[in-house]
Coordinates of C-alpha atoms and ligand atoms in Angstrom, one line a residue:
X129 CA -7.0 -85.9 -23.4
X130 CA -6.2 -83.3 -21.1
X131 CA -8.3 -79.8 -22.0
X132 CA -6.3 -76.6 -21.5
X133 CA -7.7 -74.0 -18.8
X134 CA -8.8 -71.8 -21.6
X135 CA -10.6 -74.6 -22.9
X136 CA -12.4 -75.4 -19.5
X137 CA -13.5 -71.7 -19.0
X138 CA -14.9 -71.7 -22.8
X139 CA -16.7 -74.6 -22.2
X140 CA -18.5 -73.5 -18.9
X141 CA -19.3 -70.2 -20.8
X142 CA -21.2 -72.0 -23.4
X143 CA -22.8 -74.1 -21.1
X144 CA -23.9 -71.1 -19.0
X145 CA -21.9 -72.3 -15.6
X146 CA -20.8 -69.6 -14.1
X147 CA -17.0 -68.7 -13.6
X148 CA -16.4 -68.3 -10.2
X149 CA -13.6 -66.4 -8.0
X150 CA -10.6 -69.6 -7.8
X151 CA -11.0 -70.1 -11.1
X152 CA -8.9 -69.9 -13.9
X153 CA -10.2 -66.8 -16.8
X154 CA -8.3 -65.1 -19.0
X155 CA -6.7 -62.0 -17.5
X156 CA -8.8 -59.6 -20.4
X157 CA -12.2 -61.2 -18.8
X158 CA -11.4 -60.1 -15.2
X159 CA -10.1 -56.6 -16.5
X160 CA -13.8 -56.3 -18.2
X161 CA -15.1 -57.3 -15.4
X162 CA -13.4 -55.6 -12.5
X163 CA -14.3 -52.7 -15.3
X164 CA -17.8 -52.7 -15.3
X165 CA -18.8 -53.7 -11.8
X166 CA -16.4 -51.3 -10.4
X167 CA -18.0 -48.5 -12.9
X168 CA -21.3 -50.2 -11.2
X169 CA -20.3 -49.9 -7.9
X170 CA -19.4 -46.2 -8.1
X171 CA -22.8 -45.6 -10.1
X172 CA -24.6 -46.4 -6.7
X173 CA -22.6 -44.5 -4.7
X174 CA -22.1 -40.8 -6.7
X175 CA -26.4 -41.8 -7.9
X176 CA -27.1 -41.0 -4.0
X177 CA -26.0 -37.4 -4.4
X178 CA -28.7 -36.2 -6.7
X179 CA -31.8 -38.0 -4.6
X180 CA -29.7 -36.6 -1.5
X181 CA -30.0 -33.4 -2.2
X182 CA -33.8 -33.5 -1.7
X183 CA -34.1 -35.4 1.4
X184 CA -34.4 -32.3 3.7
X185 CA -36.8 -31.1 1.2
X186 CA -39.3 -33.7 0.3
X187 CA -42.8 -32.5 0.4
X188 CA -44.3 -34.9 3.5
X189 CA -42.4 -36.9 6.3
X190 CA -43.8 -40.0 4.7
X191 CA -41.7 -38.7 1.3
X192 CA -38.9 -38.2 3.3
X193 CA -38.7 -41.5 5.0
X194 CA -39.0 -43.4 1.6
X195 CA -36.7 -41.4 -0.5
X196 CA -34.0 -41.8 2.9
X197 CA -34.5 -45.5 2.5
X198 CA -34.1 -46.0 -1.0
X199 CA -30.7 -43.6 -0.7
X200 CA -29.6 -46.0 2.0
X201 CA -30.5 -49.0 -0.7
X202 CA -28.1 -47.8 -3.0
X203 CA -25.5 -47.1 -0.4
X204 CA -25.9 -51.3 0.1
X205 CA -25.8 -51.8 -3.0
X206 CA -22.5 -50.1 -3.8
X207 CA -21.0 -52.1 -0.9
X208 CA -22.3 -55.4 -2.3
X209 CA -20.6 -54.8 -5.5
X210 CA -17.5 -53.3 -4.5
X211 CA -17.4 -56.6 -2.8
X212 CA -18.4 -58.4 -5.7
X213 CA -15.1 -56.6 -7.7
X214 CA -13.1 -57.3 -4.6
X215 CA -13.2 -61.0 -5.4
X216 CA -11.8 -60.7 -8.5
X217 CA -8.2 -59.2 -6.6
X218 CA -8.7 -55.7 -6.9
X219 CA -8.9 -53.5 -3.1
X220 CA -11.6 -51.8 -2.8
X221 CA -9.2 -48.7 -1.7
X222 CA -7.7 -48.7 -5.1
X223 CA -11.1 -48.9 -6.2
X224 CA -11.9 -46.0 -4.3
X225 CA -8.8 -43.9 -5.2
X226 CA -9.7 -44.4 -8.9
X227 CA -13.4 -43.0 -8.5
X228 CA -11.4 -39.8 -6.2
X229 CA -9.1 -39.2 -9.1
X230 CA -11.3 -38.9 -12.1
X231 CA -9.8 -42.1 -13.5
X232 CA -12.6 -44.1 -12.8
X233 CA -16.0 -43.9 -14.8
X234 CA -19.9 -43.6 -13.4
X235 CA -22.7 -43.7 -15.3
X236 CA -23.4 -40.0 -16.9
X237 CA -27.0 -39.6 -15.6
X238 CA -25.4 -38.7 -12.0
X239 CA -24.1 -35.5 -13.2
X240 CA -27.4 -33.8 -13.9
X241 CA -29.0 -31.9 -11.0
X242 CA -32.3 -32.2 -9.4
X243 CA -33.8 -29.1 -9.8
X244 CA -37.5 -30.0 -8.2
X245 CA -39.4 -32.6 -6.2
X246 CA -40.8 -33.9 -9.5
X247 CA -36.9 -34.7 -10.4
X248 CA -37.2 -37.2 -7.8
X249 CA -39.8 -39.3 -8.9
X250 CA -38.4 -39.1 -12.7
X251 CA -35.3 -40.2 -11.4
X252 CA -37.0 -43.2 -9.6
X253 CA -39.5 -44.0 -12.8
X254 CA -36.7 -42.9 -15.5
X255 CA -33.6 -43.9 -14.3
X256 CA -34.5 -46.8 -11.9
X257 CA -36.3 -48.3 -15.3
X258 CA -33.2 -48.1 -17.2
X259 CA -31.4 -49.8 -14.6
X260 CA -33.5 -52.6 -14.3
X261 CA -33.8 -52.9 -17.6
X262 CA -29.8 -53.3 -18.0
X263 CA -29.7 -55.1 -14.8
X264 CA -32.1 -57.7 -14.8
X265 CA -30.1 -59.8 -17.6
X266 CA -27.3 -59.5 -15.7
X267 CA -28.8 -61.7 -12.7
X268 CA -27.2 -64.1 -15.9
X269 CA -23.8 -62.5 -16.4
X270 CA -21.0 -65.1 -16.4
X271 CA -19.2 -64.6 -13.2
X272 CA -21.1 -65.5 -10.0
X273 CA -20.6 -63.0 -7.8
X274 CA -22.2 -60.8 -10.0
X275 CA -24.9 -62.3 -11.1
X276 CA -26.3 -63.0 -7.7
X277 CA -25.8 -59.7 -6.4
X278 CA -27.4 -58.6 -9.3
X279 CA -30.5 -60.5 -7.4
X280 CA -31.3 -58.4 -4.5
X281 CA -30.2 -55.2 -5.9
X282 CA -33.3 -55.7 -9.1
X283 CA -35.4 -56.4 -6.5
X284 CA -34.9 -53.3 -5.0
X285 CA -34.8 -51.7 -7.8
X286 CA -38.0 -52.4 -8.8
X287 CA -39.4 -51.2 -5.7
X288 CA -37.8 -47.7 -6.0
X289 CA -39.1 -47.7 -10.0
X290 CA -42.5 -48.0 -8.0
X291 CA -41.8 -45.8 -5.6
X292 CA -40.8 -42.7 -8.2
X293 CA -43.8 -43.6 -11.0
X294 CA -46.3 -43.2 -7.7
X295 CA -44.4 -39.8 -7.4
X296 CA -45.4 -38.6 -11.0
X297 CA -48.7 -40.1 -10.4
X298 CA -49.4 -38.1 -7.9
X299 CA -48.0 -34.7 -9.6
X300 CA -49.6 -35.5 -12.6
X301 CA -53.4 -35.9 -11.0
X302 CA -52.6 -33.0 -8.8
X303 CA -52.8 -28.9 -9.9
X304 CA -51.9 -27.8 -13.4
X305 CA -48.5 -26.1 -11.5
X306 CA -47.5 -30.1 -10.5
X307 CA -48.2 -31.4 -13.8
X308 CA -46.0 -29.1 -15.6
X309 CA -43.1 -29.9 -13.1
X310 CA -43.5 -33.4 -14.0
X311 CA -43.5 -32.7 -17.7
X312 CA -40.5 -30.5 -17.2
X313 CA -38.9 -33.1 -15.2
X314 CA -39.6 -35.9 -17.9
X315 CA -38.0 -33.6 -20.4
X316 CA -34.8 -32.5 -18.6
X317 CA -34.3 -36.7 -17.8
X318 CA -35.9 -38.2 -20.4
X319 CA -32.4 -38.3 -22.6
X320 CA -29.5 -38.5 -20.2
X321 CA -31.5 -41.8 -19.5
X322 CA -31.5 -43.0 -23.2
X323 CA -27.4 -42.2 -22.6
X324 CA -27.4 -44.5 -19.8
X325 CA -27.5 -47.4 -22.1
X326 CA -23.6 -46.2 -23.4
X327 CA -23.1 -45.9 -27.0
X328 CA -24.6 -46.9 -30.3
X329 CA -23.7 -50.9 -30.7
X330 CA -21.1 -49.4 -33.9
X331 CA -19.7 -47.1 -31.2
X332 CA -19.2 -49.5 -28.4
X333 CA -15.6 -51.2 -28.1
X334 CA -16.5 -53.1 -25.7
X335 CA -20.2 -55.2 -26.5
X336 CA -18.8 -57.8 -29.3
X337 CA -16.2 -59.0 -26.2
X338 CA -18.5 -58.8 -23.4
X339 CA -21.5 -60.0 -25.8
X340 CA -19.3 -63.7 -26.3
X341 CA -18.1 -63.4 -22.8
X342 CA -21.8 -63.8 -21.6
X343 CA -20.6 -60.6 -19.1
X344 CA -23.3 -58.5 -21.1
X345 CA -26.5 -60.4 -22.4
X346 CA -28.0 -58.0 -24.6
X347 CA -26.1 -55.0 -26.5
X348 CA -27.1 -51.4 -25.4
X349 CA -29.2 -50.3 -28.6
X350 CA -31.0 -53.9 -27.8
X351 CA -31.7 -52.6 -24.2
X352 CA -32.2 -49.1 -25.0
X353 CA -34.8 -49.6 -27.8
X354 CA -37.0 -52.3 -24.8
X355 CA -36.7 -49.5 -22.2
X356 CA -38.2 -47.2 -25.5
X357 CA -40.6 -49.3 -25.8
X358 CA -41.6 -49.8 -22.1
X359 CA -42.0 -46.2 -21.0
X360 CA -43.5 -44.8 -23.9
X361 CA -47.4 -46.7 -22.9
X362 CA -46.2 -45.9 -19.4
X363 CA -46.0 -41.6 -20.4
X364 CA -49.2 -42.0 -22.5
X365 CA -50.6 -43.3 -19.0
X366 CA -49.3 -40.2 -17.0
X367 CA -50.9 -37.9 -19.7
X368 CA -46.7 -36.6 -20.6
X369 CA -45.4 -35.9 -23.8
X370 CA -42.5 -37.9 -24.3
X371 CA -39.4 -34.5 -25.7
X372 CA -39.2 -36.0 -29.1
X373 CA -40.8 -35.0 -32.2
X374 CA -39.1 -38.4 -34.2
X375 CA -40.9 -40.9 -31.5
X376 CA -43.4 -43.1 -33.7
X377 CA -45.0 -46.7 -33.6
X378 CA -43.1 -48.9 -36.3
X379 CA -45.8 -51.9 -37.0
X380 CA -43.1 -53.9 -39.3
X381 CA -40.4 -53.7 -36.2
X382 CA -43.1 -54.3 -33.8
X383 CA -41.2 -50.8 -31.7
X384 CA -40.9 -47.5 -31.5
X385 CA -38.9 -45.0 -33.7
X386 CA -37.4 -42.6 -31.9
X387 CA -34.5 -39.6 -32.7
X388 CA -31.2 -39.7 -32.3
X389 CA -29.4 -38.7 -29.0
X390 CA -27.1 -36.1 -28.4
X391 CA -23.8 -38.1 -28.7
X392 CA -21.6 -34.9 -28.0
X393 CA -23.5 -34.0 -25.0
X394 CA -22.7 -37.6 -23.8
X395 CA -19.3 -37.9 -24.4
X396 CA -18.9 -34.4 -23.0
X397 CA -20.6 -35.7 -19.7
X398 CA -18.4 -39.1 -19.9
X399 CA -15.4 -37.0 -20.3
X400 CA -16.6 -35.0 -16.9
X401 CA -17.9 -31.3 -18.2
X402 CA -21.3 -32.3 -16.9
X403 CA -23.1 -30.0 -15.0
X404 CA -22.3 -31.4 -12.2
X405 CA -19.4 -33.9 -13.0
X406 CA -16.7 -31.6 -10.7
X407 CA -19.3 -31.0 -7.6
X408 CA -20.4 -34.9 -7.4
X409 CA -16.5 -35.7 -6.9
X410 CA -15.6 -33.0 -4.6
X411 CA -18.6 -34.3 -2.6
X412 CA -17.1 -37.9 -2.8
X413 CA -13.8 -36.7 -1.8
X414 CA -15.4 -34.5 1.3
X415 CA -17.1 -37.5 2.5
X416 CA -14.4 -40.0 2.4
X417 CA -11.9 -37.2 3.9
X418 CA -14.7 -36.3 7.1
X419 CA -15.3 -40.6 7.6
X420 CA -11.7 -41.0 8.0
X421 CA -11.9 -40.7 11.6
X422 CA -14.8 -43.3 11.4
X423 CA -12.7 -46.0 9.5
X424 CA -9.7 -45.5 12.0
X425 CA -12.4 -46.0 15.1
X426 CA -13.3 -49.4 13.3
X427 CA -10.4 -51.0 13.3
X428 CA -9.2 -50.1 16.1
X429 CA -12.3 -51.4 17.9
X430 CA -11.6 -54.8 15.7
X431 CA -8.2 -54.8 16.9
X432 CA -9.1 -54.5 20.2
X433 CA -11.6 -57.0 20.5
X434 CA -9.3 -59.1 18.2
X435 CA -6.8 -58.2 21.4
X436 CA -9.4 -59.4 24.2
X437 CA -10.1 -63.0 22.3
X438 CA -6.2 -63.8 22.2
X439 CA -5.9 -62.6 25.6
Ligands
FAQ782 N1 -21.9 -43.3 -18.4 O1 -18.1 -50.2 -24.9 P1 -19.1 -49.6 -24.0 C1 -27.6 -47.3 -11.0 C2 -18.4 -45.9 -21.1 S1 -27.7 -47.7 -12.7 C3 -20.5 -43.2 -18.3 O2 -20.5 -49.7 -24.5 P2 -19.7 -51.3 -21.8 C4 -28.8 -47.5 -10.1 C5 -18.0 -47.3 -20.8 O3 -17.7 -47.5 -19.5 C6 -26.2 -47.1 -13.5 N2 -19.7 -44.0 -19.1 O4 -19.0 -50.1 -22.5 C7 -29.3 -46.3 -9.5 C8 -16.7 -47.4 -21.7 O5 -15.6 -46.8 -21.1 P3 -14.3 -47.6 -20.6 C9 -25.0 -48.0 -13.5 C10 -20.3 -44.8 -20.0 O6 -19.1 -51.5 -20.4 C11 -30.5 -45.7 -9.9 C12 -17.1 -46.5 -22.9 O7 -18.1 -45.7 -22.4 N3 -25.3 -49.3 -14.1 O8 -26.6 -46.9 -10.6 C13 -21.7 -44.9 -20.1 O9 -19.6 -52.6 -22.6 C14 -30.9 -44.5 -9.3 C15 -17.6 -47.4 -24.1 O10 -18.8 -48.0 -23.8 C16 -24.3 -50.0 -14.6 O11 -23.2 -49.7 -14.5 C17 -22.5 -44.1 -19.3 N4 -23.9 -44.1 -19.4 O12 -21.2 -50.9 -21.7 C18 -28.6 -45.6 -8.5 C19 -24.8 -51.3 -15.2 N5 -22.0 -45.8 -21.1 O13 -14.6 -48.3 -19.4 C20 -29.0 -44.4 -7.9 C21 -23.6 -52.3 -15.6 C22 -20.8 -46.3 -21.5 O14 -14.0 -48.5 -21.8 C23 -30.2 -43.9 -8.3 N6 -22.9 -51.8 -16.7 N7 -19.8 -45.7 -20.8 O15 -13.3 -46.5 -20.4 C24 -23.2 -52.0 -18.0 O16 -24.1 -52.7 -18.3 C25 -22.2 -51.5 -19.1 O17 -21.0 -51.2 -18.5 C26 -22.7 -50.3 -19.9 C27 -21.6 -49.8 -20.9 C28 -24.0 -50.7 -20.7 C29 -23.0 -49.1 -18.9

């Protein structure tokens, strides 16, 4: 008997083969998809502007070569899923256009400033851990493209979670003054990254539908309660408080406790009234305007040399 294309693609789904660009999938799976790893893609590019913002700045020239590079990582790793999105038949100038207009989402954490050094290596051990810990099962997303760009860009990742726990390492085994910057750091991005997660699972539209999809491999309370779990040992090690007085060890769950997040202050910051929701866009927009003269050189160079072969 002949199976039906919706049959096909629900059989490769259970049978974890991954659903690549030619073929068929329902139209509500690509949306999702273009969704999220456009959301991704834009995540990478506006999270440059915080860690930007101290490159001039960073206490050493060794500091400053490290933090440029792992900048430049996320720049690649923007590209790589924008391309990644691209193969699903969206441009990546509408993409673009969507991020420039407000219509498009980015993950939350990118609209809090970086008020000291110290932010810079919470951002690397904070927010770098979440994203691993979000990412890493999605090296096992359904759709190909995605799950092997998800390779290289964990691997990265895990290096710049490295890179910014050495950073607090150092501040905390340094003068009383650099410890308290750490600990202030750790409490002014300790929960914008529990946000980073997105919802509670009963406030999520989207999870049950990604969940069967295999798009998403864990829920976000699933992944946020790990990354709980992770850090917590990880603060106790750096000699920090974690900011919250509920935070206890639960023996029957075999986890941590720990108090709720400020949902209004999310959805406020999703909605883009973060403190810095406005400026990260106007930067954006600034950018792209000022490298329009680069993209024209481009292709004209391309069509030139294009020129030259057919000559
Ligand atoms: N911020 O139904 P759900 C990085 C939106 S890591 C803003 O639960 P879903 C590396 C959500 O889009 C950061 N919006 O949605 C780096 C949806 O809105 P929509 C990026 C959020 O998709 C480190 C609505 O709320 N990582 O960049 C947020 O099933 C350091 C309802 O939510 C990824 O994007 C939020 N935090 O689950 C770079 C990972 N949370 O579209 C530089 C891939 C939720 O319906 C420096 N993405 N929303 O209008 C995912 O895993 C998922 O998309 C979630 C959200 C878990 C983020």
């Amino acid at each position: 008997i002949e199976k039906s294309l919706e049959e096909v693609f629900e059989e490769k789904i259970a049978n974890e083969i991954r659903i690549e660009p030619k073929d068929w999938m329902p139209e509500q799976y690509r949306k999702t998809l273009v969704r999220q790893i456009s959301q991704h893609a834009h995540s990478e590019i506006v999270g440059m502007l915080p860690e930007g913002n101290w490159i001039t700045r960073a206490p050493s020239l060794k500091r400053k070569a490290i933090l440029l590079s792992k900048v430049q990582d996320e720049a690649g790793h923007g590209l790589y899923l924008y391309s990644a999105a691209e193969t699903l038949g969206t441009s990546r100038d509408q993409m673009i256009a969507d991020l420039h207009s407000g219509k498009a989402k980015y993950s939350s954490i990118f609209n809090y400033p970086t008020l000291s050094w110290a932010d810079i290596g919470a951002i690397g051990w904070l927010v770098d851990g979440a994203a691993i810990m979000n990412q890493v099962p999605l090296i096992r997303t359904s759709y190909g493209p995605y799950a092997r760009a998800m390779v290289r860009v964990c691997k990265e990742e895990s290096f710049h979670q490295r890179q910014g726990f050495e950073i607090m390492m150092t501040l905390c085994n340094g003068a009383p003054a650099q410890k308290k910057m750490a600990q202030e750091a750790f409490n002014r991005w300790w929960w914008p990254t529990l946000m980073m997660f997105g919802p509670k699972d009963s406030e999520s539209p989207n999870t049950e539908q990604s969940m069967r999809w295999k798009i998403k491999r864990f829920t976000n309370d699933e992944l946020r309660q790990r990354f709980v779990d992770m850090m917590v040992p990880q603060a106790e090690f750096l000699g920090l408080t974690v900011p919250d007085k509920d935070l206890k060890w639960n023996e029957a769950k075999n986890g941590y406790d720990y108090g709720e997040v400020d949902w209004e202050e999310f959805w406020n910051v999703v909605k883009g009234n973060g403190p810095c929701n406005k400026d990260r866009i106007a930067n954006r927009v600034k950018a792209h305007e000022e490298g329009a003269w680069v993209r024209e050189a481009a292709l004209a160079h391309a069509q030139k040399r294009a020129q030259r072969e057919a000559d």
